[in-house]
Amino acid sequence: MKRYCLLLCLLLMVTLSHAQALTRPDSDTIKGWGQADYILLGEVHDNAKGHALRLEWIKELIKEKKFALALEQLNANNQSTLDGQEKRLFSEHSPYSDKQLRALAVAGGFTFKGWHWPFYAPLFNLALTQQLPLIATNLDEHQMMRIMMGQEGLIGLPPNWTENMTQDMQNRVEKGHCNMLPQEMLSPMAEAQISRDQAVAKALVEARHTTHLPVILLAGNGHLRNDLAVPFWLREFDPQAKVLTIAVMEAGNEDNEPAQDFNGVYFVDAQDRKDPCEELKQHRFTMPHQKQ
């Protein structure tokens, strides 16, 4: 028993030491990230420490060069409106007020009910004060509904996209909804997720070619997976580019994304929150055409 306890303690010490080593990259590591054409920085959407850590990284990166800053929280259809609003605000002087920052977010289609504004306001402020082009990447809700109903899509799947990858996406959708989705919704929702990753990658490539700048994407960790998310489509659309994916996960990997599917993973303490599965029990899942 004593030997068992000793081995367990040693294993725990090694695990904790490894986790601590992966909480902060040094400045040379971050500087090395800047050599990529696309730097994808992940998030657990409601984790305050993760957002703060990632903001530190971006500030470090832009000391070396200028980047375009792309956000999952902005809709690609709003890009021209976003460009116009950002250009107008560039001509005004900082410090920028919360009202000005919110106006910029609205121009990009930011949904204040869906996203916690205090986590993202510093990014809009940074983009304005450092004159970083903001890039809108996502599909809007109307597009997502049309895709789920089979009325709209982006591009077909290439030969190197396998049935197993589609099944993996369906499994992620099912697990992400606490295994509560009706079976008939899994395939449409997986299709929408694949189309969303396509759209994000397409927006990033267009931004790189338009701005002639490397691009930083800020998105949920699931969109960063090298095996079947945005990086897959970046390799299809811009095969010569260097893509780097850095996930920010909670200790224990509660968001269930496998660490090996990223170029790097850094950990923060888990956010104190209610059980999301308990909240989902109150939700009635229906296809868009079934909504009353």
PDB file of C-alpha atoms in Angstrom:
ATOM      1  CA  MET A   1       0.000   0.000   0.000  1.00  0.00           C
ATOM      2  CA  LYS A   2       2.811   2.431   0.871  1.00  0.00           C
ATOM      3  CA  ARG A   3       4.527   1.656  -2.430  1.00  0.00           C
ATOM      4  CA  TYR A   4       1.278   2.260  -4.285  1.00  0.00           C
ATOM      5  CA  CYS A   5       0.768   5.618  -2.559  1.00  0.00           C
ATOM      6  CA  LEU A   6       4.340   6.638  -3.309  1.00  0.00           C
ATOM      7  CA  LEU A   7       3.932   5.822  -7.007  1.00  0.00           C
ATOM      8  CA  LEU A   8       0.628   7.683  -7.088  1.00  0.00           C
ATOM      9  CA  CYS A   9       2.200  10.762  -5.491  1.00  0.00           C
ATOM     10  CA  LEU A  10       5.104  10.693  -7.938  1.00  0.00           C
ATOM     11  CA  LEU A  11       2.698  10.412 -10.869  1.00  0.00           C
ATOM     12  CA  LEU A  12       0.669  13.329  -9.533  1.00  0.00           C
ATOM     13  CA  MET A  13       3.796  15.453  -9.149  1.00  0.00           C
ATOM     14  CA  VAL A  14       4.833  14.733 -12.746  1.00  0.00           C
ATOM     15  CA  THR A  15       1.341  15.539 -14.014  1.00  0.00           C
ATOM     16  CA  LEU A  16       1.177  18.811 -12.112  1.00  0.00           C
ATOM     17  CA  SER A  17       4.659  19.763 -13.228  1.00  0.00           C
ATOM     18  CA  HIS A  18       3.707  19.105 -16.860  1.00  0.00           C
ATOM     19  CA  ALA A  19       0.504  21.144 -16.548  1.00  0.00           C
ATOM     20  CA  GLN A  20       2.345  24.044 -14.952  1.00  0.00           C
ATOM     21  CA  ALA A  21       4.954  23.974 -17.712  1.00  0.00           C
ATOM     22  CA  LEU A  22       2.173  24.398 -20.252  1.00  0.00           C
ATOM     23  CA  THR A  23       0.448  27.395 -18.714  1.00  0.00           C
ATOM     24  CA  ARG A  24       2.708  30.127 -20.128  1.00  0.00           C
ATOM     25  CA  PRO A  25       4.896  30.207 -23.237  1.00  0.00           C
ATOM     26  CA  ASP A  26       8.035  32.316 -23.015  1.00  0.00           C
ATOM     27  CA  SER A  27       8.561  35.358 -25.234  1.00  0.00           C
ATOM     28  CA  ASP A  28      10.836  33.482 -27.647  1.00  0.00           C
ATOM     29  CA  THR A  29       8.141  30.867 -28.172  1.00  0.00           C
ATOM     30  CA  ILE A  30       5.544  33.527 -28.924  1.00  0.00           C
ATOM     31  CA  LYS A  31       7.969  35.286 -31.244  1.00  0.00           C
ATOM     32  CA  GLY A  32       8.371  31.992 -33.106  1.00  0.00           C
ATOM     33  CA  TRP A  33       4.602  31.782 -33.572  1.00  0.00           C
ATOM     34  CA  GLY A  34       4.820  35.013 -35.537  1.00  0.00           C
ATOM     35  CA  GLN A  35       6.538  33.207 -38.409  1.00  0.00           C
ATOM     36  CA  ALA A  36       3.266  31.505 -39.361  1.00  0.00           C
ATOM     37  CA  ASP A  37       0.931  32.862 -42.033  1.00  0.00           C
ATOM     38  CA  TYR A  38      -2.102  31.912 -39.959  1.00  0.00           C
ATOM     39  CA  ILE A  39      -1.978  31.797 -36.160  1.00  0.00           C
ATOM     40  CA  LEU A  40      -5.103  30.215 -34.705  1.00  0.00           C
ATOM     41  CA  LEU A  41      -5.564  30.952 -30.998  1.00  0.00           C
ATOM     42  CA  GLY A  42      -8.295  29.008 -29.208  1.00  0.00           C
ATOM     43  CA  GLU A  43     -10.624  29.702 -26.333  1.00  0.00           C
ATOM     44  CA  VAL A  44     -13.109  28.209 -23.950  1.00  0.00           C
ATOM     45  CA  HIS A  45     -15.730  30.850 -24.601  1.00  0.00           C
ATOM     46  CA  ASP A  46     -16.664  31.650 -21.002  1.00  0.00           C
ATOM     47  CA  ASN A  47     -13.233  31.315 -19.363  1.00  0.00           C
ATOM     48  CA  ALA A  48     -11.964  34.708 -18.171  1.00  0.00           C
ATOM     49  CA  LYS A  49      -8.393  33.570 -17.498  1.00  0.00           C
ATOM     50  CA  GLY A  50      -8.119  32.071 -20.959  1.00  0.00           C
ATOM     51  CA  HIS A  51      -9.205  35.311 -22.610  1.00  0.00           C
ATOM     52  CA  ALA A  52      -6.720  37.312 -20.538  1.00  0.00           C
ATOM     53  CA  LEU A  53      -3.881  34.937 -21.389  1.00  0.00           C
ATOM     54  CA  ARG A  54      -4.611  35.054 -25.094  1.00  0.00           C
ATOM     55  CA  LEU A  55      -4.745  38.858 -25.061  1.00  0.00           C
ATOM     56  CA  GLU A  56      -1.236  38.844 -23.587  1.00  0.00           C
ATOM     57  CA  TRP A  57      -0.052  36.698 -26.475  1.00  0.00           C
ATOM     58  CA  ILE A  58      -1.567  38.963 -29.101  1.00  0.00           C
ATOM     59  CA  LYS A  59       0.043  42.035 -27.548  1.00  0.00           C
ATOM     60  CA  GLU A  60       3.383  40.224 -27.622  1.00  0.00           C
ATOM     61  CA  LEU A  61       2.923  39.156 -31.242  1.00  0.00           C
ATOM     62  CA  ILE A  62       2.100  42.634 -32.533  1.00  0.00           C
ATOM     63  CA  LYS A  63       5.288  44.030 -31.021  1.00  0.00           C
ATOM     64  CA  GLU A  64       7.159  42.264 -33.817  1.00  0.00           C
ATOM     65  CA  LYS A  65       4.868  42.868 -36.802  1.00  0.00           C
ATOM     66  CA  LYS A  66       1.371  43.838 -37.856  1.00  0.00           C
ATOM     67  CA  PHE A  67      -1.400  41.269 -38.202  1.00  0.00           C
ATOM     68  CA  ALA A  68      -4.982  41.130 -39.356  1.00  0.00           C
ATOM     69  CA  LEU A  69      -7.207  40.095 -36.458  1.00  0.00           C
ATOM     70  CA  ALA A  70     -10.008  37.642 -37.279  1.00  0.00           C
ATOM     71  CA  LEU A  71     -12.851  36.746 -34.911  1.00  0.00           C
ATOM     72  CA  GLU A  72     -15.264  33.835 -34.894  1.00  0.00           C
ATOM     73  CA  GLN A  73     -17.778  36.199 -33.257  1.00  0.00           C
ATOM     74  CA  LEU A  74     -18.156  38.327 -36.416  1.00  0.00           C
ATOM     75  CA  ASN A  75     -20.142  37.390 -39.534  1.00  0.00           C
ATOM     76  CA  ALA A  76     -18.362  37.342 -42.884  1.00  0.00           C
ATOM     77  CA  ASN A  77     -21.371  38.935 -44.612  1.00  0.00           C
ATOM     78  CA  ASN A  78     -20.719  42.042 -42.502  1.00  0.00           C
ATOM     79  CA  GLN A  79     -17.129  42.553 -43.675  1.00  0.00           C
ATOM     80  CA  SER A  80     -17.727  45.642 -45.808  1.00  0.00           C
ATOM     81  CA  THR A  81     -19.754  47.314 -43.039  1.00  0.00           C
ATOM     82  CA  LEU A  82     -17.060  46.382 -40.535  1.00  0.00           C
ATOM     83  CA  ASP A  83     -14.341  47.828 -42.782  1.00  0.00           C
ATOM     84  CA  GLY A  84     -16.191  51.111 -43.111  1.00  0.00           C
ATOM     85  CA  GLN A  85     -16.830  51.476 -39.389  1.00  0.00           C
ATOM     86  CA  GLU A  86     -13.239  50.610 -38.489  1.00  0.00           C
ATOM     87  CA  LYS A  87     -11.892  53.090 -41.015  1.00  0.00           C
ATOM     88  CA  ARG A  88     -14.085  55.836 -39.537  1.00  0.00           C
ATOM     89  CA  LEU A  89     -12.909  55.051 -36.015  1.00  0.00           C
ATOM     90  CA  PHE A  90      -9.256  54.986 -37.108  1.00  0.00           C
ATOM     91  CA  SER A  91      -9.649  58.704 -37.843  1.00  0.00           C
ATOM     92  CA  GLU A  92     -10.833  59.360 -34.298  1.00  0.00           C
ATOM     93  CA  HIS A  93      -8.473  59.505 -31.359  1.00  0.00           C
ATOM     94  CA  SER A  94      -8.067  57.025 -28.530  1.00  0.00           C
ATOM     95  CA  PRO A  95      -8.946  56.314 -25.835  1.00  0.00           C
ATOM     96  CA  TYR A  96     -12.008  54.784 -27.428  1.00  0.00           C
ATOM     97  CA  SER A  97     -15.229  54.725 -25.449  1.00  0.00           C
ATOM     98  CA  ASP A  98     -17.266  51.606 -24.828  1.00  0.00           C
ATOM     99  CA  LYS A  99     -19.915  53.089 -27.117  1.00  0.00           C
ATOM    100  CA  GLN A 100     -17.411  53.326 -29.966  1.00  0.00           C
ATOM    101  CA  LEU A 101     -16.187  49.784 -29.376  1.00  0.00           C
ATOM    102  CA  ARG A 102     -19.740  48.482 -29.303  1.00  0.00           C
ATOM    103  CA  ALA A 103     -20.525  50.285 -32.557  1.00  0.00           C
ATOM    104  CA  LEU A 104     -17.596  48.519 -34.177  1.00  0.00           C
ATOM    105  CA  ALA A 105     -18.756  45.170 -32.827  1.00  0.00           C
ATOM    106  CA  VAL A 106     -22.291  45.768 -34.100  1.00  0.00           C
ATOM    107  CA  ALA A 107     -20.902  46.560 -37.550  1.00  0.00           C
ATOM    108  CA  GLY A 108     -19.343  43.086 -37.582  1.00  0.00           C
ATOM    109  CA  GLY A 109     -22.513  41.333 -36.456  1.00  0.00           C
ATOM    110  CA  PHE A 110     -21.396  40.682 -32.891  1.00  0.00           C
ATOM    111  CA  THR A 111     -24.255  39.223 -30.808  1.00  0.00           C
ATOM    112  CA  PHE A 112     -24.178  40.684 -27.314  1.00  0.00           C
ATOM    113  CA  LYS A 113     -26.676  38.136 -25.996  1.00  0.00           C
ATOM    114  CA  GLY A 114     -24.550  35.253 -27.238  1.00  0.00           C
ATOM    115  CA  TRP A 115     -21.082  36.491 -26.262  1.00  0.00           C
ATOM    116  CA  HIS A 116     -19.809  38.022 -23.012  1.00  0.00           C
ATOM    117  CA  TRP A 117     -18.833  41.525 -24.144  1.00  0.00           C
ATOM    118  CA  PRO A 118     -16.180  42.249 -21.454  1.00  0.00           C
ATOM    119  CA  PHE A 119     -14.105  39.338 -22.818  1.00  0.00           C
ATOM    120  CA  TYR A 120     -14.066  40.756 -26.352  1.00  0.00           C
ATOM    121  CA  ALA A 121     -14.078  44.536 -25.862  1.00  0.00           C
ATOM    122  CA  PRO A 122     -10.281  44.598 -25.294  1.00  0.00           C
ATOM    123  CA  LEU A 123      -9.766  42.949 -28.683  1.00  0.00           C
ATOM    124  CA  PHE A 124     -11.765  45.633 -30.484  1.00  0.00           C
ATOM    125  CA  ASN A 125      -9.872  48.297 -28.578  1.00  0.00           C
ATOM    126  CA  LEU A 126      -6.541  46.710 -29.493  1.00  0.00           C
ATOM    127  CA  ALA A 127      -7.515  46.529 -33.160  1.00  0.00           C
ATOM    128  CA  LEU A 128      -8.352  50.243 -33.178  1.00  0.00           C
ATOM    129  CA  THR A 129      -5.405  51.524 -31.170  1.00  0.00           C
ATOM    130  CA  GLN A 130      -2.918  49.432 -33.171  1.00  0.00           C
ATOM    131  CA  GLN A 131      -4.796  49.820 -36.472  1.00  0.00           C
ATOM    132  CA  LEU A 132      -5.124  46.099 -37.060  1.00  0.00           C
ATOM    133  CA  PRO A 133      -7.621  45.149 -39.786  1.00  0.00           C
ATOM    134  CA  LEU A 134     -10.554  43.289 -38.256  1.00  0.00           C
ATOM    135  CA  ILE A 135     -11.764  40.243 -40.165  1.00  0.00           C
ATOM    136  CA  ALA A 136     -15.269  38.796 -39.882  1.00  0.00           C
ATOM    137  CA  THR A 137     -15.264  35.051 -40.502  1.00  0.00           C
ATOM    138  CA  ASN A 138     -18.442  33.286 -39.464  1.00  0.00           C
ATOM    139  CA  LEU A 139     -21.734  32.318 -41.040  1.00  0.00           C
ATOM    140  CA  ASP A 140     -24.744  34.176 -39.713  1.00  0.00           C
ATOM    141  CA  GLU A 141     -27.727  32.457 -38.115  1.00  0.00           C
ATOM    142  CA  HIS A 142     -29.814  32.642 -41.295  1.00  0.00           C
ATOM    143  CA  GLN A 143     -27.089  30.905 -43.311  1.00  0.00           C
ATOM    144  CA  MET A 144     -26.722  28.204 -40.666  1.00  0.00           C
ATOM    145  CA  MET A 145     -30.450  27.502 -40.750  1.00  0.00           C
ATOM    146  CA  ARG A 146     -30.465  27.257 -44.540  1.00  0.00           C
ATOM    147  CA  ILE A 147     -27.555  24.809 -44.454  1.00  0.00           C
ATOM    148  CA  MET A 148     -29.280  22.654 -41.848  1.00  0.00           C
ATOM    149  CA  MET A 149     -32.381  22.564 -44.052  1.00  0.00           C
ATOM    150  CA  GLY A 150     -30.336  21.574 -47.105  1.00  0.00           C
ATOM    151  CA  GLN A 151     -31.041  24.858 -48.899  1.00  0.00           C
ATOM    152  CA  GLU A 152     -27.506  26.235 -48.893  1.00  0.00           C
ATOM    153  CA  GLY A 153     -23.918  25.051 -48.694  1.00  0.00           C
ATOM    154  CA  LEU A 154     -20.444  26.265 -49.532  1.00  0.00           C
ATOM    155  CA  ILE A 155     -18.236  23.791 -51.313  1.00  0.00           C
ATOM    156  CA  GLY A 156     -18.243  20.041 -51.729  1.00  0.00           C
ATOM    157  CA  LEU A 157     -16.053  17.751 -49.685  1.00  0.00           C
ATOM    158  CA  PRO A 158     -12.665  16.886 -51.233  1.00  0.00           C
ATOM    159  CA  PRO A 159     -11.493  13.279 -51.761  1.00  0.00           C
ATOM    160  CA  ASN A 160      -9.304  13.424 -48.640  1.00  0.00           C
ATOM    161  CA  TRP A 161     -12.362  14.109 -46.481  1.00  0.00           C
ATOM    162  CA  THR A 162     -13.457  10.672 -45.290  1.00  0.00           C
ATOM    163  CA  GLU A 163     -16.644   9.194 -43.912  1.00  0.00           C
ATOM    164  CA  ASN A 164     -14.835   8.750 -40.612  1.00  0.00           C
ATOM    165  CA  MET A 165     -14.243  12.515 -40.475  1.00  0.00           C
ATOM    166  CA  THR A 166     -17.934  13.160 -41.020  1.00  0.00           C
ATOM    167  CA  GLN A 167     -18.747  10.661 -38.291  1.00  0.00           C
ATOM    168  CA  ASP A 168     -16.219  12.348 -35.990  1.00  0.00           C
ATOM    169  CA  MET A 169     -17.936  15.669 -36.588  1.00  0.00           C
ATOM    170  CA  GLN A 170     -21.327  14.170 -35.807  1.00  0.00           C
ATOM    171  CA  ASN A 171     -19.908  12.647 -32.622  1.00  0.00           C
ATOM    172  CA  ARG A 172     -18.528  16.036 -31.587  1.00  0.00           C
ATOM    173  CA  VAL A 173     -21.893  17.684 -32.195  1.00  0.00           C
ATOM    174  CA  GLU A 174     -23.671  14.998 -30.194  1.00  0.00           C
ATOM    175  CA  LYS A 175     -21.203  15.116 -27.307  1.00  0.00           C
ATOM    176  CA  GLY A 176     -21.180  18.919 -27.343  1.00  0.00           C
ATOM    177  CA  HIS A 177     -24.928  18.832 -26.742  1.00  0.00           C
ATOM    178  CA  CYS A 178     -24.656  16.320 -23.866  1.00  0.00           C
ATOM    179  CA  ASN A 179     -26.030  13.498 -26.062  1.00  0.00           C
ATOM    180  CA  MET A 180     -29.452  15.148 -25.961  1.00  0.00           C
ATOM    181  CA  LEU A 181     -29.951  15.892 -29.666  1.00  0.00           C
ATOM    182  CA  PRO A 182     -32.551  13.976 -31.676  1.00  0.00           C
ATOM    183  CA  GLN A 183     -30.746  11.633 -34.065  1.00  0.00           C
ATOM    184  CA  GLU A 184     -32.245  13.347 -37.113  1.00  0.00           C
ATOM    185  CA  MET A 185     -30.471  16.581 -36.145  1.00  0.00           C
ATOM    186  CA  LEU A 186     -26.933  15.169 -35.968  1.00  0.00           C
ATOM    187  CA  SER A 187     -26.194  15.093 -39.680  1.00  0.00           C
ATOM    188  CA  PRO A 188     -27.629  18.574 -40.465  1.00  0.00           C
ATOM    189  CA  MET A 189     -25.807  20.134 -37.537  1.00  0.00           C
ATOM    190  CA  ALA A 190     -22.541  18.432 -38.490  1.00  0.00           C
ATOM    191  CA  GLU A 191     -22.982  19.720 -42.048  1.00  0.00           C
ATOM    192  CA  ALA A 192     -23.487  23.232 -40.688  1.00  0.00           C
ATOM    193  CA  GLN A 193     -20.362  22.922 -38.556  1.00  0.00           C
ATOM    194  CA  ILE A 194     -18.296  21.748 -41.531  1.00  0.00           C
ATOM    195  CA  SER A 195     -19.651  24.627 -43.611  1.00  0.00           C
ATOM    196  CA  ARG A 196     -18.813  27.049 -40.812  1.00  0.00           C
ATOM    197  CA  ASP A 197     -15.191  25.852 -40.727  1.00  0.00           C
ATOM    198  CA  GLN A 198     -15.035  26.206 -44.506  1.00  0.00           C
ATOM    199  CA  ALA A 199     -16.361  29.764 -44.255  1.00  0.00           C
ATOM    200  CA  VAL A 200     -13.864  30.743 -41.573  1.00  0.00           C
ATOM    201  CA  ALA A 201     -10.933  29.358 -43.569  1.00  0.00           C
ATOM    202  CA  LYS A 202     -12.153  31.081 -46.730  1.00  0.00           C
ATOM    203  CA  ALA A 203     -12.381  34.410 -44.890  1.00  0.00           C
ATOM    204  CA  LEU A 204      -8.861  33.997 -43.498  1.00  0.00           C
ATOM    205  CA  VAL A 205      -7.383  33.309 -46.922  1.00  0.00           C
ATOM    206  CA  GLU A 206      -9.190  36.287 -48.438  1.00  0.00           C
ATOM    207  CA  ALA A 207      -7.951  38.475 -45.580  1.00  0.00           C
ATOM    208  CA  ARG A 208      -4.355  37.396 -46.075  1.00  0.00           C
ATOM    209  CA  HIS A 209      -4.506  38.144 -49.791  1.00  0.00           C
ATOM    210  CA  THR A 210      -6.358  41.443 -49.318  1.00  0.00           C
ATOM    211  CA  THR A 211      -4.361  42.890 -46.434  1.00  0.00           C
ATOM    212  CA  HIS A 212      -1.022  41.246 -47.328  1.00  0.00           C
ATOM    213  CA  LEU A 213      -0.670  40.537 -43.620  1.00  0.00           C
ATOM    214  CA  PRO A 214      -0.441  37.340 -41.596  1.00  0.00           C
ATOM    215  CA  VAL A 215      -3.712  36.606 -39.842  1.00  0.00           C
ATOM    216  CA  ILE A 216      -4.528  35.777 -36.221  1.00  0.00           C
ATOM    217  CA  LEU A 217      -7.816  33.910 -35.745  1.00  0.00           C
ATOM    218  CA  LEU A 218      -9.578  33.922 -32.383  1.00  0.00           C
ATOM    219  CA  ALA A 219     -12.072  31.070 -32.115  1.00  0.00           C
ATOM    220  CA  GLY A 220     -13.262  28.214 -29.954  1.00  0.00           C
ATOM    221  CA  ASN A 221     -10.814  25.356 -29.626  1.00  0.00           C
ATOM    222  CA  GLY A 222     -13.014  23.056 -31.672  1.00  0.00           C
ATOM    223  CA  HIS A 223     -12.494  25.218 -34.764  1.00  0.00           C
ATOM    224  CA  LEU A 224      -8.713  24.848 -34.431  1.00  0.00           C
ATOM    225  CA  ARG A 225      -8.395  21.080 -34.710  1.00  0.00           C
ATOM    226  CA  ASN A 226      -5.781  20.217 -37.313  1.00  0.00           C
ATOM    227  CA  ASP A 227      -7.530  17.017 -38.331  1.00  0.00           C
ATOM    228  CA  LEU A 228     -11.009  18.204 -39.364  1.00  0.00           C
ATOM    229  CA  ALA A 229     -11.662  21.888 -38.664  1.00  0.00           C
ATOM    230  CA  VAL A 230     -10.414  25.255 -39.997  1.00  0.00           C
ATOM    231  CA  PRO A 231      -6.770  24.110 -40.481  1.00  0.00           C
ATOM    232  CA  PHE A 232      -7.960  21.300 -42.766  1.00  0.00           C
ATOM    233  CA  TRP A 233      -9.654  23.848 -45.024  1.00  0.00           C
ATOM    234  CA  LEU A 234      -6.725  26.255 -44.895  1.00  0.00           C
ATOM    235  CA  ARG A 235      -4.574  23.459 -46.310  1.00  0.00           C
ATOM    236  CA  GLU A 236      -7.133  23.073 -49.101  1.00  0.00           C
ATOM    237  CA  PHE A 237      -7.477  26.787 -49.899  1.00  0.00           C
ATOM    238  CA  ASP A 238      -3.882  27.955 -49.260  1.00  0.00           C
ATOM    239  CA  PRO A 239      -1.711  24.824 -49.367  1.00  0.00           C
ATOM    240  CA  GLN A 240       1.668  26.599 -49.224  1.00  0.00           C
ATOM    241  CA  ALA A 241       0.849  28.597 -46.103  1.00  0.00           C
ATOM    242  CA  LYS A 242       2.176  27.845 -42.629  1.00  0.00           C
ATOM    243  CA  VAL A 243      -0.645  27.265 -40.145  1.00  0.00           C
ATOM    244  CA  LEU A 244      -0.158  27.208 -36.375  1.00  0.00           C
ATOM    245  CA  THR A 245      -2.866  26.145 -33.914  1.00  0.00           C
ATOM    246  CA  ILE A 246      -2.615  26.969 -30.210  1.00  0.00           C
ATOM    247  CA  ALA A 247      -5.461  25.811 -27.964  1.00  0.00           C
ATOM    248  CA  VAL A 248      -6.288  27.345 -24.591  1.00  0.00           C
ATOM    249  CA  MET A 249      -7.923  24.632 -22.533  1.00  0.00           C
ATOM    250  CA  GLU A 250      -9.179  24.306 -19.022  1.00  0.00           C
ATOM    251  CA  ALA A 251      -7.271  22.097 -16.600  1.00  0.00           C
ATOM    252  CA  GLY A 252      -8.589  18.578 -17.105  1.00  0.00           C
ATOM    253  CA  ASN A 253      -9.449  19.285 -20.764  1.00  0.00           C
ATOM    254  CA  GLU A 254     -13.137  19.692 -19.980  1.00  0.00           C
ATOM    255  CA  ASP A 255     -13.913  20.846 -23.528  1.00  0.00           C
ATOM    256  CA  ASN A 256     -13.060  17.325 -24.724  1.00  0.00           C
ATOM    257  CA  GLU A 257     -10.811  18.255 -27.630  1.00  0.00           C
ATOM    258  CA  PRO A 258      -7.811  15.896 -27.948  1.00  0.00           C
ATOM    259  CA  ALA A 259      -4.583  17.772 -27.242  1.00  0.00           C
ATOM    260  CA  GLN A 260      -2.709  15.953 -30.025  1.00  0.00           C
ATOM    261  CA  ASP A 261      -4.847  17.677 -32.654  1.00  0.00           C
ATOM    262  CA  PHE A 262      -3.204  21.068 -31.994  1.00  0.00           C
ATOM    263  CA  ASN A 263       0.337  22.344 -32.445  1.00  0.00           C
ATOM    264  CA  GLY A 264       0.336  23.545 -28.852  1.00  0.00           C
ATOM    265  CA  VAL A 265      -1.931  23.480 -25.811  1.00  0.00           C
ATOM    266  CA  TYR A 266      -1.834  25.758 -22.760  1.00  0.00           C
ATOM    267  CA  PHE A 267      -3.979  25.310 -19.681  1.00  0.00           C
ATOM    268  CA  VAL A 268      -5.881  27.668 -17.421  1.00  0.00           C
ATOM    269  CA  ASP A 269      -7.975  26.983 -14.337  1.00  0.00           C
ATOM    270  CA  ALA A 270     -11.503  25.844 -15.056  1.00  0.00           C
ATOM    271  CA  GLN A 271     -14.165  28.531 -14.919  1.00  0.00           C
ATOM    272  CA  ASP A 272     -16.721  28.239 -12.146  1.00  0.00           C
ATOM    273  CA  ARG A 273     -20.007  27.606 -13.954  1.00  0.00           C
ATOM    274  CA  LYS A 274     -23.282  25.757 -13.748  1.00  0.00           C
ATOM    275  CA  ASP A 275     -23.480  22.341 -15.361  1.00  0.00           C
ATOM    276  CA  PRO A 276     -24.308  23.153 -19.018  1.00  0.00           C
ATOM    277  CA  CYS A 277     -25.964  19.782 -19.453  1.00  0.00           C
ATOM    278  CA  GLU A 278     -28.456  20.648 -16.729  1.00  0.00           C
ATOM    279  CA  GLU A 279     -29.325  23.828 -18.597  1.00  0.00           C
ATOM    280  CA  LEU A 280     -29.724  21.933 -21.881  1.00  0.00           C
ATOM    281  CA  LYS A 281     -32.323  19.682 -20.271  1.00  0.00           C
ATOM    282  CA  GLN A 282     -34.663  22.685 -20.367  1.00  0.00           C
ATOM    283  CA  HIS A 283     -34.091  23.227 -24.104  1.00  0.00           C
ATOM    284  CA  ARG A 284     -36.330  21.822 -26.815  1.00  0.00           C
ATOM    285  CA  PHE A 285     -34.219  20.854 -29.822  1.00  0.00           C
ATOM    286  CA  THR A 286     -35.941  21.246 -33.182  1.00  0.00           C
ATOM    287  CA  MET A 287     -34.960  21.738 -36.793  1.00  0.00           C
ATOM    288  CA  PRO A 288     -35.373  25.318 -38.096  1.00  0.00           C
ATOM    289  CA  HIS A 289     -38.479  24.461 -40.109  1.00  0.00           C
ATOM    290  CA  GLN A 290     -40.100  23.015 -36.960  1.00  0.00           C
ATOM    291  CA  LYS A 291     -39.752  26.173 -34.869  1.00  0.00           C
ATOM    292  CA  GLN A 292     -43.038  27.838 -33.983  1.00  0.00           C
TER     293      GLN A 292
END
